[in-house]
Coordinates of C-alpha atoms in Angstrom, one line a residue:
M9 CA 22.0 1.7 16.1
G10 CA 18.4 2.9 16.3
I11 CA 17.1 2.0 12.9
L12 CA 13.6 1.2 14.1
T13 CA 11.7 4.0 15.8
H14 CA 8.2 4.2 17.1
G15 CA 6.9 7.6 16.2
G16 CA 3.5 8.6 17.5
A17 CA 0.9 6.0 16.4
G18 CA 3.0 4.7 13.5
M19 CA 5.9 2.3 12.9
F20 CA 8.7 4.3 11.3
I21 CA 12.2 3.3 10.1
D22 CA 14.7 6.1 10.2
L23 CA 18.0 5.3 8.4
P24 CA 21.3 6.0 10.1
N25 CA 23.4 8.8 8.4
E26 CA 25.9 6.3 7.2
L27 CA 23.3 4.3 5.4
D28 CA 21.6 7.4 4.0
E29 CA 24.9 8.5 2.5
A30 CA 25.6 5.1 1.0
L31 CA 22.2 4.9 -0.6
I32 CA 22.6 8.3 -2.1
D33 CA 25.8 7.1 -3.7
L34 CA 24.1 3.9 -4.9
G35 CA 21.1 5.8 -6.3
S36 CA 23.4 7.5 -8.9
I37 CA 24.6 4.2 -10.3
L38 CA 21.6 1.8 -10.1
P39 CA 20.5 0.9 -13.6
A40 CA 16.9 1.4 -14.9
W41 CA 14.7 -1.6 -14.1
S42 CA 13.5 -4.2 -16.6
T43 CA 10.3 -6.1 -16.4
E44 CA 9.4 -9.7 -17.4
G45 CA 5.7 -9.4 -18.2
A46 CA 4.1 -7.6 -15.3
F47 CA 6.9 -8.4 -12.8
L48 CA 10.3 -6.8 -12.1
A49 CA 12.8 -8.9 -13.9
D50 CA 14.9 -11.4 -12.0
S51 CA 18.1 -9.9 -13.5
T52 CA 17.1 -6.4 -12.1
I53 CA 16.3 -7.8 -8.7
E54 CA 19.7 -9.6 -8.6
R55 CA 21.6 -6.5 -9.6
Y56 CA 19.8 -4.3 -7.2
R57 CA 20.3 -6.8 -4.3
A58 CA 24.0 -7.0 -5.0
E59 CA 24.4 -3.3 -4.9
L60 CA 22.3 -2.9 -1.7
D61 CA 24.2 -5.6 0.1
S62 CA 27.3 -3.6 -0.4
A63 CA 25.8 -0.7 1.6
P64 CA 26.9 -0.5 5.3
L65 CA 24.0 -1.4 7.7
F66 CA 21.7 -2.4 5.0
G67 CA 21.3 -5.9 6.4
E68 CA 20.2 -4.5 9.7
F69 CA 17.7 -2.2 8.0
R70 CA 16.3 -5.1 5.9
H71 CA 15.8 -7.2 9.0
S72 CA 14.0 -4.4 10.8
L73 CA 11.7 -3.8 7.8
L74 CA 10.8 -7.5 7.2
S75 CA 10.2 -8.0 11.0
L76 CA 7.7 -5.1 10.9
L77 CA 5.8 -6.3 7.9
N78 CA 5.3 -10.0 8.7
G79 CA 2.3 -11.3 10.6
T80 CA 4.0 -11.2 14.0
G81 CA 5.1 -7.6 13.5
A82 CA 3.2 -4.4 13.0
G83 CA 2.0 -5.4 9.5
Y84 CA 3.0 -2.0 8.0
A85 CA 6.0 0.3 8.0
V86 CA 6.9 3.8 7.0
V87 CA 10.4 4.1 5.6
R88 CA 11.8 7.6 5.8
L89 CA 14.0 8.4 2.8
R90 CA 13.6 12.2 3.4
N91 CA 17.3 12.9 3.4
I92 CA 17.8 10.9 0.2
A93 CA 14.9 12.6 -1.5
Q94 CA 16.3 15.9 -0.5
A95 CA 19.7 15.0 -2.0
M96 CA 18.6 13.2 -5.1
G97 CA 15.2 14.7 -5.9
A98 CA 12.3 12.4 -6.7
G99 CA 13.2 11.5 -10.3
D100 CA 14.1 8.2 -11.9
P101 CA 17.3 7.5 -9.9
F102 CA 15.4 7.9 -6.6
L103 CA 12.6 5.6 -7.9
C104 CA 15.2 3.0 -8.9
L105 CA 16.5 3.1 -5.3
A106 CA 13.0 2.9 -3.8
T107 CA 12.2 0.0 -6.2
A108 CA 15.3 -1.8 -5.1
I109 CA 14.4 -1.5 -1.5
L110 CA 10.9 -2.8 -2.1
A111 CA 12.2 -5.7 -4.0
E112 CA 13.7 -6.9 -0.7
V113 CA 10.2 -7.2 0.7
A114 CA 8.5 -9.0 -2.3
I115 CA 8.4 -8.7 -6.1
P116 CA 7.3 -5.4 -7.5
F117 CA 4.7 -5.8 -10.2
Q118 CA 2.4 -3.9 -12.5
P119 CA -1.2 -5.2 -12.2
F120 CA -2.7 -2.3 -14.2
Q121 CA -1.7 -2.6 -17.8
R122 CA -2.6 1.0 -18.5
W123 CA -0.3 2.4 -15.9
P124 CA 3.5 2.2 -15.3
L125 CA 5.1 0.2 -12.5
W126 CA 4.9 3.3 -10.3
K127 CA 1.3 4.6 -10.6
E128 CA 0.7 8.3 -9.9
I129 CA -2.0 9.3 -7.4
G130 CA -2.3 13.0 -7.8
T131 CA -4.9 15.5 -6.7
N132 CA -7.8 16.0 -9.2
L133 CA -10.2 18.6 -8.2
N134 CA -12.8 17.2 -10.6
A135 CA -12.6 13.7 -9.3
N136 CA -15.1 12.1 -6.9
P137 CA -13.9 13.4 -3.6
G138 CA -13.9 9.9 -2.1
L139 CA -11.5 8.4 -4.7
S140 CA -7.8 8.1 -4.2
T141 CA -7.2 11.1 -6.5
G142 CA -10.0 13.1 -4.9
T143 CA -9.8 15.7 -2.2
G144 CA -12.2 14.2 0.4
Y145 CA -12.2 11.3 2.8
N146 CA -11.0 8.1 1.2
A147 CA -12.6 5.4 3.4
F148 CA -10.9 2.2 4.5
H149 CA -10.2 -0.4 1.8
M150 CA -7.8 -3.0 0.5
D151 CA -6.5 -2.6 -3.1
L152 CA -7.9 -4.8 -5.8
V153 CA -10.5 -6.3 -3.5
N154 CA -12.4 -7.9 -6.4
V155 CA -9.6 -10.2 -7.8
T156 CA -8.8 -13.7 -6.7
Q157 CA -5.1 -12.9 -6.1
P158 CA -4.8 -9.3 -4.7
P159 CA -1.4 -7.8 -4.2
D160 CA 0.2 -8.9 -1.0
Y161 CA 1.5 -5.5 -0.3
T162 CA 0.5 -2.0 -1.4
T163 CA 3.0 0.8 -1.1
L164 CA 2.7 4.6 -1.3
L165 CA 5.6 6.9 -1.8
C166 CA 5.1 10.6 -1.0
V167 CA 6.5 12.9 -3.6
R168 CA 4.6 16.0 -2.3
P169 CA 2.4 16.2 0.8
D170 CA -0.6 18.3 0.8
P171 CA 0.8 21.9 1.2
L172 CA -2.2 22.8 3.3
G173 CA -1.1 20.2 5.9
A174 CA -4.0 17.8 5.7
G175 CA -4.5 14.4 3.9
A176 CA -3.2 12.2 6.7
S177 CA -2.9 8.5 5.9
I178 CA -5.2 6.3 7.9
L179 CA -4.7 2.6 8.7
S180 CA -6.6 0.0 10.6
D181 CA -5.8 -3.6 11.6
A182 CA -8.6 -5.4 9.8
R183 CA -8.1 -8.7 11.6
A184 CA -8.3 -7.0 15.0
A185 CA -11.5 -5.3 13.9
V186 CA -13.0 -8.6 13.0
T187 CA -12.3 -10.0 16.4
R188 CA -14.5 -7.3 17.9
L189 CA -17.5 -8.3 15.9
T190 CA -20.4 -10.4 17.1
P191 CA -20.4 -14.0 16.0
S192 CA -23.5 -13.5 13.9
S193 CA -21.8 -10.6 12.0
R194 CA -18.7 -12.7 11.3
A195 CA -20.9 -15.5 10.0
L196 CA -22.6 -13.1 7.6
L197 CA -19.3 -11.7 6.4
A198 CA -18.1 -15.2 5.5
D199 CA -21.0 -15.5 3.0
V200 CA -20.2 -15.0 -0.7
A201 CA -22.4 -11.9 -0.9
Y202 CA -20.3 -8.8 -1.5
S203 CA -19.1 -7.1 -4.6
Y204 CA -17.4 -3.9 -5.8
G205 CA -15.6 -2.5 -8.8
S206 CA -14.9 -3.5 -12.4
F207 CA -12.3 -5.9 -13.8
F208 CA -10.4 -5.0 -17.0
E209 CA -6.9 -4.5 -18.2
L210 CA -5.4 -6.4 -15.3
S211 CA -2.4 -8.7 -15.2
D212 CA -1.3 -11.5 -12.8
V213 CA -4.1 -11.0 -10.2
G214 CA -6.1 -14.1 -11.0
G215 CA -9.6 -13.8 -12.2
E216 CA -12.5 -11.5 -11.2
Y217 CA -14.0 -12.4 -7.8
K218 CA -17.6 -11.3 -7.8
P219 CA -19.3 -11.8 -5.4
F220 CA -16.8 -12.5 -2.7
P221 CA -16.8 -13.1 1.0
V222 CA -15.3 -10.5 3.3
L223 CA -13.9 -13.3 5.5
D224 CA -12.5 -16.1 3.4
G225 CA -11.6 -18.5 6.2
E226 CA -7.9 -18.7 5.1
P227 CA -5.0 -18.4 7.4
A228 CA -4.0 -14.7 7.8
D229 CA -0.8 -15.0 5.8
L230 CA -2.7 -16.4 2.8
G231 CA -6.2 -14.9 3.0
F232 CA -7.6 -11.4 3.2
V233 CA -10.2 -9.4 4.9
R234 CA -11.8 -8.3 1.6
F235 CA -13.2 -5.0 2.5
T236 CA -13.8 -1.6 0.9
A237 CA -16.2 0.8 2.5
K238 CA -17.5 1.7 -1.0
M239 CA -19.2 -1.7 -1.4
L240 CA -21.7 -0.6 1.3
A241 CA -23.4 1.7 -1.2
E242 CA -22.8 -0.3 -4.4
S243 CA -23.3 -4.0 -3.7
G244 CA -27.1 -4.1 -3.6
L245 CA -26.7 -5.9 -0.3
D246 CA -29.6 -7.1 1.8
E247 CA -30.1 -5.5 5.2
A248 CA -28.4 -8.2 7.3
H249 CA -25.2 -8.4 5.2
A250 CA -25.0 -4.6 4.9
H251 CA -25.4 -4.3 8.7
A252 CA -22.5 -6.7 9.2
A253 CA -20.3 -4.8 6.8
K254 CA -21.2 -1.5 8.5
E255 CA -20.3 -3.0 11.9
L256 CA -16.9 -4.0 10.5
A257 CA -16.4 -0.5 9.0
D258 CA -17.2 1.1 12.4
Q259 CA -14.7 -1.2 14.2
M260 CA -12.0 -0.3 11.6
V261 CA -12.7 3.4 12.3
A262 CA -12.6 2.9 16.0
G263 CA -9.2 1.2 15.8
Q264 CA -7.6 3.5 13.2
I265 CA -4.2 5.2 13.4
S266 CA -3.1 8.1 11.3
F267 CA 0.0 10.0 10.3
T268 CA 1.0 12.4 7.6
L269 CA 3.5 11.2 5.0
Q270 CA 6.2 13.7 4.2
R271 CA 8.4 14.0 1.0
G272 CA 10.5 10.9 0.7
D273 CA 8.4 8.7 3.1
F274 CA 7.0 5.5 1.8
L275 CA 4.3 3.5 3.4
I276 CA 4.3 -0.3 3.0
V277 CA 1.1 -2.1 4.0
N278 CA 0.7 -5.9 4.3
Q279 CA -2.8 -6.3 2.8
H280 CA -3.4 -9.6 4.6
Y281 CA -3.7 -7.7 7.8
W282 CA -4.4 -4.0 7.3
V283 CA -6.7 -1.7 5.3
H284 CA -5.8 1.9 4.5
G285 CA -7.4 5.2 3.5
R286 CA -6.9 9.0 3.7
E287 CA -8.3 11.9 5.6
P288 CA -9.6 14.8 3.5
L289 CA -7.1 17.2 2.0
G290 CA -7.0 20.8 3.2
A291 CA -9.8 23.2 2.2
G292 CA -8.6 25.6 -0.5
Q293 CA -7.1 23.2 -3.0
H294 CA -8.3 25.6 -5.8
D295 CA -5.8 28.1 -4.5
V296 CA -2.9 25.6 -4.8
A297 CA -1.1 25.4 -8.1
P298 CA -1.5 22.0 -9.8
E299 CA 2.2 21.3 -9.7
D300 CA 2.2 21.9 -5.9
R301 CA -0.7 19.7 -4.9
R302 CA -0.3 16.4 -3.1
L303 CA 1.3 13.6 -5.2
L304 CA 1.9 10.0 -4.2
L305 CA 3.2 7.1 -6.3
Q306 CA 1.9 3.7 -5.7
L307 CA 3.6 0.3 -6.3
F308 CA 2.3 -3.2 -5.7
L309 CA 4.2 -6.2 -4.4
R310 CA 3.6 -9.9 -4.9
G311 CA 5.0 -12.4 -2.4
A312 CA 6.3 -15.8 -3.3
G313 CA 3.9 -18.7 -3.4
T314 CA 0.7 -16.6 -3.4
T315 CA -2.5 -18.5 -4.0
G316 CA -6.1 -17.5 -4.2
P317 CA -9.6 -18.9 -4.6
A318 CA -10.4 -20.4 -8.0
A319 CA -11.7 -17.9 -10.4
S320 CA -15.4 -18.2 -11.0

């Protein structure tokens, strides 16, 4: 059937035409989602699942997706919904369909109280270039690094790629990078010595974790490599701990892969294993109309039975 394809450096899932067509039909009838607190409501998940199960070949697609995302698979996937986005547009019906698919992986939830379930990541020419909404290099990081219970998965849906052809997504296997470090660096990264970011208006992510260890000693499916390159400049680290974190950053860059998301692609990253970032956008963004600039939508997922360190 050929659902799973290995394209370039990435792991991509291309849907068969029969499934594409069935999902386009489903997208027109899926109801708007409901939430219970920060989480997608059980009633919505059950309704979405019943509809998806009726689609031909969806079971095989779900198996391929989950196999990629677990600890023995790639740890990330790019699902190509390009034909569906072309047919449906990127409005609410398409987002309901994307939400339904992601609910097969884990529970969609809304950790940021001030943003909706799908959080816009647009292109702001006035933002710090290194931020997710900026135009420069967005260095490797995991999302919500400074909370005791980070999202298990982060997802990025491409509504519009950079019309100038740049802004590739970058990923790195954080745990593989750790294995290439010296024992002394790994020991330093296990110290509760690192910090980054603020903590406010957040839901269902535990408490603030500050300072935190980069390496928490937990099994890979429970723990995280708590890393963001931005902490190198903002943590007030001593020389030894800063050097260890820089060594890890260098190994992540050395092992990185990259690919450019196109309209309708969504990237799903298992944060227990991988970190992500972005190459700079194309020069000349001032010449691109605001409504044509790169636009992604982000959604977070919480797996069942997630635990975390006790909040301090």
